[in-house]
């Protein structure tokens, strides 16, 4: 066996690959920048629950037509219910383009929020995620006892469109590229699953 | 002409096997330290926590790490020797590799019920390595005949 030019090339390739992976690993291990509470939570939000004065705040960028968001929904619900006074949870809209009914569902949730029923509509949309349609929204109006005329007006209003656009714009600015994306006390979370969210929030509350 | 084609194939095999080693190291450390795997879906965590991801108590990525390391070493040695047994060795390991990744992919689908993205990338990687090795081997046999 003898060292050839090809051997030297292979050593070079090996070192280059290690260097590329090393840099990628270093960059991915850098902590995410923290987003301020004022930036993350719109002042006049109608999609918040829990205690507004709590030191722990959780913000979710979500899409009603996203299956992973539905999977996280009961966990988030449980976290908020068991820590009502210790956490402030805010839902923000991030309907993805690949979900044809995502934006309409967000409009419906905003229209319901104008009548004080955001969370009722939130639960209804996730519970019926597989059958999202215009007919389903008509059913929702009846089941949730919403005023149809007002709902239709709010559903189509420019203000509703702007709220969604602002959420999406903010999400993009904060590095949201998938749903659901959570920010816990301003820090973007890289979660492996719903249970990890629960333990992270509990750790933050008991700090 | 054939020599440069064989060199090119060996380079591809080497690069892919080194990438395979790094993927296996990353996934294996998550298994050993019980930390979550950064993944584009939630499947990696389901697979990591499944008892089916251990063979006789050994985490599955260990087999990937050993297999890819042997292939990388043999591909490297081929730059210093024209011994045909080195290529045959790569063919043997990559054949075992595709059988292994096929078995594990089926286990993920039918037993665990989730797909780990890193495992899928690794499976694809092993198949490409096998294809290039088989091509090189056929070329070598053709040259001998």
XYZ file of C-alpha atoms in Angstrom:
352
model
C 0.000 0.000 0.000
C 1.223 3.488 -0.764
C -0.102 6.974 -0.254
C -1.310 8.337 -3.589
C -2.687 11.696 -4.716
C -6.143 10.105 -4.367
C -5.388 9.211 -0.717
C -4.481 12.829 -0.014
C -7.678 13.944 -1.760
C -9.702 11.607 0.496
C -8.037 13.010 3.604
C -8.939 16.496 2.333
C -12.542 15.436 1.670
C -12.776 13.925 5.155
C -11.472 17.078 6.841
C -13.785 19.281 4.713
C -16.878 17.237 5.621
C -15.928 17.329 9.311
C -15.417 21.101 9.095
C -18.805 21.655 7.385
C -20.623 19.520 9.978
C -18.655 21.179 12.792
C -19.712 24.659 11.658
C -23.340 23.506 11.170
C -23.362 21.950 14.653
C -21.886 25.098 16.175
C -24.438 27.349 14.462
C -27.375 25.113 15.419
C -26.257 25.047 19.059
C -26.232 28.843 19.330
C -29.112 30.020 21.546
C -32.114 31.528 19.745
C -32.397 35.303 20.298
C -35.102 36.274 22.770
C -38.074 38.229 21.410
C -39.488 40.897 23.724
C -42.956 40.443 25.234
C -44.198 43.661 23.632
C -43.200 42.445 20.211
C -44.616 38.945 20.680
C -47.990 39.870 22.132
C -50.170 42.375 20.244
C -51.668 44.927 22.652
C -55.316 44.402 21.729
C -55.187 40.631 21.317
C -58.481 38.767 21.621
C -56.877 35.350 21.476
C -55.224 35.220 24.900
C -56.028 33.278 28.034
C -54.593 32.845 31.524
C -53.224 35.723 33.569
C -51.982 38.794 31.682
C -49.741 39.695 34.639
C -48.086 36.265 34.918
C -44.307 36.234 34.568
C -44.470 33.189 32.290
C -45.925 33.770 28.863
C -46.340 31.316 26.030
C -47.071 32.379 22.458
C -48.051 29.907 19.757
C -47.982 30.528 16.001
C -50.475 28.027 14.679
C -52.686 26.957 11.796
C -56.133 25.409 12.307
C -55.584 23.050 9.393
C -52.223 21.754 10.620
C -52.386 18.225 12.146
C -49.389 18.832 14.454
C -51.119 21.961 15.830
C -54.173 19.857 16.614
C -51.945 17.314 18.375
C -50.477 20.073 20.566
C -53.847 21.701 21.298
C -55.015 19.432 24.199
C -51.601 19.688 25.884
C -51.624 23.486 25.651
C -55.175 23.461 26.986
C -54.126 21.309 29.957
C -51.068 23.489 30.662
C -53.199 26.641 30.725
C -56.014 25.105 32.819
C -53.674 23.779 35.494
C -51.685 27.026 35.667
C -54.391 29.661 35.115
C -52.781 32.260 37.422
C -49.196 31.483 36.483
C -49.196 31.639 32.710
C -50.384 33.895 29.921
C -51.048 32.070 26.660
C -51.505 33.849 23.339
C -52.560 32.236 20.074
C -51.296 33.862 16.867
C -52.248 32.983 13.307
C -49.802 31.463 10.862
C -51.939 29.730 8.188
C -49.657 27.860 5.792
C -50.122 28.111 2.036
C -50.386 24.344 1.630
C -53.523 24.316 3.784
C -56.306 25.655 1.533
C -58.705 26.319 4.431
C -56.103 27.545 6.918
C -56.655 31.242 6.258
C -60.460 31.011 6.240
C -60.322 29.139 9.538
C -58.148 31.936 10.976
C -60.684 34.521 9.700
C -63.483 32.531 11.385
C -61.591 32.462 14.691
C -61.015 36.223 14.546
C -64.668 36.858 13.662
C -65.722 34.684 16.629
C -63.281 36.554 18.889
C -65.149 39.787 18.114
C -68.146 38.145 19.796
C -66.039 36.877 22.696
C -65.898 33.299 21.465
C -62.376 32.840 20.156
C -61.583 29.772 22.270
C -64.921 28.120 21.507
C -64.207 28.540 17.791
C -60.581 27.459 18.310
C -61.718 24.169 19.874
C -64.460 23.683 17.284
C -62.038 24.120 14.365
C -59.469 21.703 15.781
C -62.163 19.155 16.718
C -63.468 19.259 13.146
C -60.146 19.719 11.370
C -60.719 16.848 8.941
C -63.927 18.397 7.603
C -63.100 22.108 7.409
C -65.414 23.780 4.863
C -67.762 26.740 4.390
C -70.680 24.529 5.466
C -68.846 23.661 8.655
C -68.397 27.367 9.425
C -72.167 27.838 9.031
C -72.654 24.982 11.498
C -70.171 26.642 13.856
C -72.144 29.900 13.796
C -75.255 28.018 14.934
C -73.580 25.671 17.427
C -71.567 28.442 19.089
C -74.523 30.841 19.056
C -72.807 33.561 17.046
C -74.629 36.439 15.367
C -74.468 35.513 11.694
C -74.603 39.016 10.249
C -71.869 40.326 12.528
C -69.791 37.178 11.976
C -69.977 37.512 8.191
C -69.059 41.194 8.389
C -66.050 40.518 10.633
C -65.051 37.432 8.646
C -64.692 39.510 5.487
C -63.407 42.744 7.015
C -60.089 44.334 6.112
C -59.244 44.468 9.805
C -59.389 40.660 10.008
C -57.158 40.320 6.952
C -54.703 42.796 8.454
C -54.607 40.925 11.780
C -53.670 37.710 9.980
C -51.118 39.512 7.813
C -49.572 41.141 10.891
C -49.326 37.788 12.706
C -47.696 36.207 9.676
C -45.352 39.128 9.205
C -44.325 39.005 12.867
C -43.944 35.212 12.693
C -41.612 35.550 9.715
C -39.632 38.236 11.534
C -39.223 36.010 14.611
C -38.065 33.033 12.541
C -41.292 31.024 12.375
C -41.128 28.655 9.405
C -43.355 25.813 10.563
C -46.416 25.277 12.720
C -46.856 25.046 15.581
C -43.996 27.267 16.763
C -43.928 28.225 20.422
C -42.163 31.066 22.207
C -41.747 30.594 25.938
C -40.868 33.853 27.683
C -39.620 35.108 24.334
C -37.453 32.115 23.508
C -38.287 30.085 20.417
C -38.639 26.398 21.295
C -37.383 23.490 19.234
C -39.715 20.789 20.465
C -39.583 17.062 19.894
C -43.226 16.642 20.939
C -46.130 17.946 23.043
C -44.852 16.380 26.287
C -41.596 18.321 26.037
C -43.595 21.562 25.875
C -45.351 20.617 29.113
C -42.109 19.974 30.984
C -40.444 23.144 29.652
C -43.395 25.308 30.728
C -43.501 23.655 34.158
C -39.765 24.261 34.594
C -40.220 27.910 33.658
C -43.139 28.356 36.075
C -41.241 26.809 39.005
C -38.094 28.890 38.396
C -11.443 6.228 -18.775
C -12.666 3.287 -16.721
C -10.116 4.056 -14.025
C -11.395 7.657 -13.606
C -15.006 6.434 -13.486
C -14.047 3.927 -10.783
C -12.208 6.676 -8.855
C -15.237 8.942 -9.091
C -17.537 6.185 -7.807
C -15.153 5.473 -4.926
C -15.105 9.167 -4.018
C -18.920 9.252 -3.957
C -19.000 6.095 -1.806
C -16.454 7.634 0.581
C -18.276 10.990 0.902
C -21.669 9.313 1.459
C -20.257 6.873 4.008
C -18.597 9.699 5.989
C -21.940 11.555 5.963
C -23.571 8.292 7.120
C -21.068 8.054 9.989
C -21.877 11.606 11.107
C -25.659 11.012 10.945
C -25.242 7.777 12.931
C -23.101 9.546 15.565
C -25.701 12.303 15.962
C -28.649 9.899 16.310
C -26.690 7.489 18.547
C -25.731 10.209 21.026
C -29.443 11.086 21.350
C -30.204 7.422 22.094
C -27.428 7.164 24.686
C -28.046 10.517 26.380
C -31.853 10.172 26.086
C -32.100 13.645 24.562
C -34.498 14.663 21.818
C -33.462 14.404 18.195
C -33.838 17.551 16.093
C -36.153 16.332 13.353
C -38.526 17.787 10.761
C -41.366 15.646 12.114
C -42.224 14.074 15.471
C -41.334 10.559 14.196
C -37.700 10.587 15.379
C -38.759 10.795 19.013
C -41.359 8.050 18.645
C -38.754 5.807 17.022
C -36.070 6.665 19.605
C -38.376 5.735 22.490
C -39.559 2.474 20.919
C -38.165 -0.855 22.225
C -38.087 -1.977 18.574
C -35.187 0.450 18.001
C -32.899 -1.771 20.089
C -31.503 -5.108 18.927
C -30.335 -7.227 21.876
C -30.202 -3.973 23.835
C -28.008 -2.276 21.216
C -29.434 0.976 19.731
C -30.055 0.661 15.983
C -27.787 3.620 15.021
C -24.817 1.620 16.391
C -25.183 -0.751 13.449
C -25.232 2.204 11.072
C -22.128 3.665 12.681
C -20.212 0.376 12.373
C -21.394 -0.282 8.808
C -20.660 3.213 7.489
C -17.273 3.286 9.261
C -16.214 0.022 7.618
C -17.345 1.260 4.189
C -15.499 4.584 4.653
C -12.347 2.777 5.744
C -12.472 0.319 2.833
C -13.116 3.138 0.329
C -10.151 4.993 1.810
C -7.923 1.919 1.542
C -8.887 1.584 -2.125
C -6.953 4.814 -2.777
C -3.793 2.964 -1.696
C -4.411 -0.501 -3.077
C -6.080 -2.029 -6.120
C -6.917 -5.229 -4.256
C -10.375 -6.323 -5.494
C -11.226 -7.723 -2.074
C -11.658 -4.153 -0.798
C -14.472 -3.512 -3.295
C -15.959 -6.915 -2.488
C -15.876 -5.947 1.196
C -17.778 -2.710 0.482
C -20.301 -4.673 -1.581
C -20.808 -7.166 1.264
C -21.274 -4.455 3.916
C -23.571 -2.316 1.746
C -25.649 -5.411 0.832
C -26.081 -6.113 4.534
C -26.756 -2.373 4.922
C -29.679 -2.248 2.492
C -31.181 -5.417 3.976
C -30.856 -3.847 7.417
C -32.355 -0.459 6.463
C -35.185 -2.185 4.565
C -35.987 -4.292 7.626
C -35.861 -1.262 9.907
C -38.001 0.893 7.593
C -40.661 -1.846 7.578
C -40.381 -2.059 11.386
C -40.901 1.713 11.594
C -43.983 1.584 9.362
C -45.699 -1.554 10.652
C -44.533 -1.954 14.261
C -43.484 1.459 15.575
C -45.969 3.384 13.421
C -43.674 6.378 12.815
C -40.886 7.354 10.448
C -37.692 8.969 11.654
C -36.389 11.446 9.073
C -32.735 10.712 9.874
C -33.357 6.955 9.452
C -35.028 7.600 6.094
C -32.086 9.763 4.951
C -29.672 7.079 6.135
C -31.638 4.350 4.332
C -31.537 6.345 1.099
C -27.836 7.010 1.615
C -27.107 3.297 2.023
C -29.079 2.482 -1.136
C -27.072 5.009 -3.163
C -23.814 3.588 -1.763
C -24.951 0.075 -2.681
C -25.868 1.190 -6.233
C -22.467 2.782 -6.849
C -20.663 -0.198 -5.315
C -22.597 -2.658 -7.449
C -21.882 -0.551 -10.552
C -18.165 -0.485 -9.714
C -18.170 -4.213 -9.077
C -19.893 -4.994 -12.387
C -17.400 -2.739 -14.205
C -14.515 -4.508 -12.485
C -15.847 -7.951 -13.375
C -16.385 -6.775 -16.967
C -12.799 -5.576 -17.087
C -11.520 -8.947 -15.875
C -13.554 -10.941 -18.412
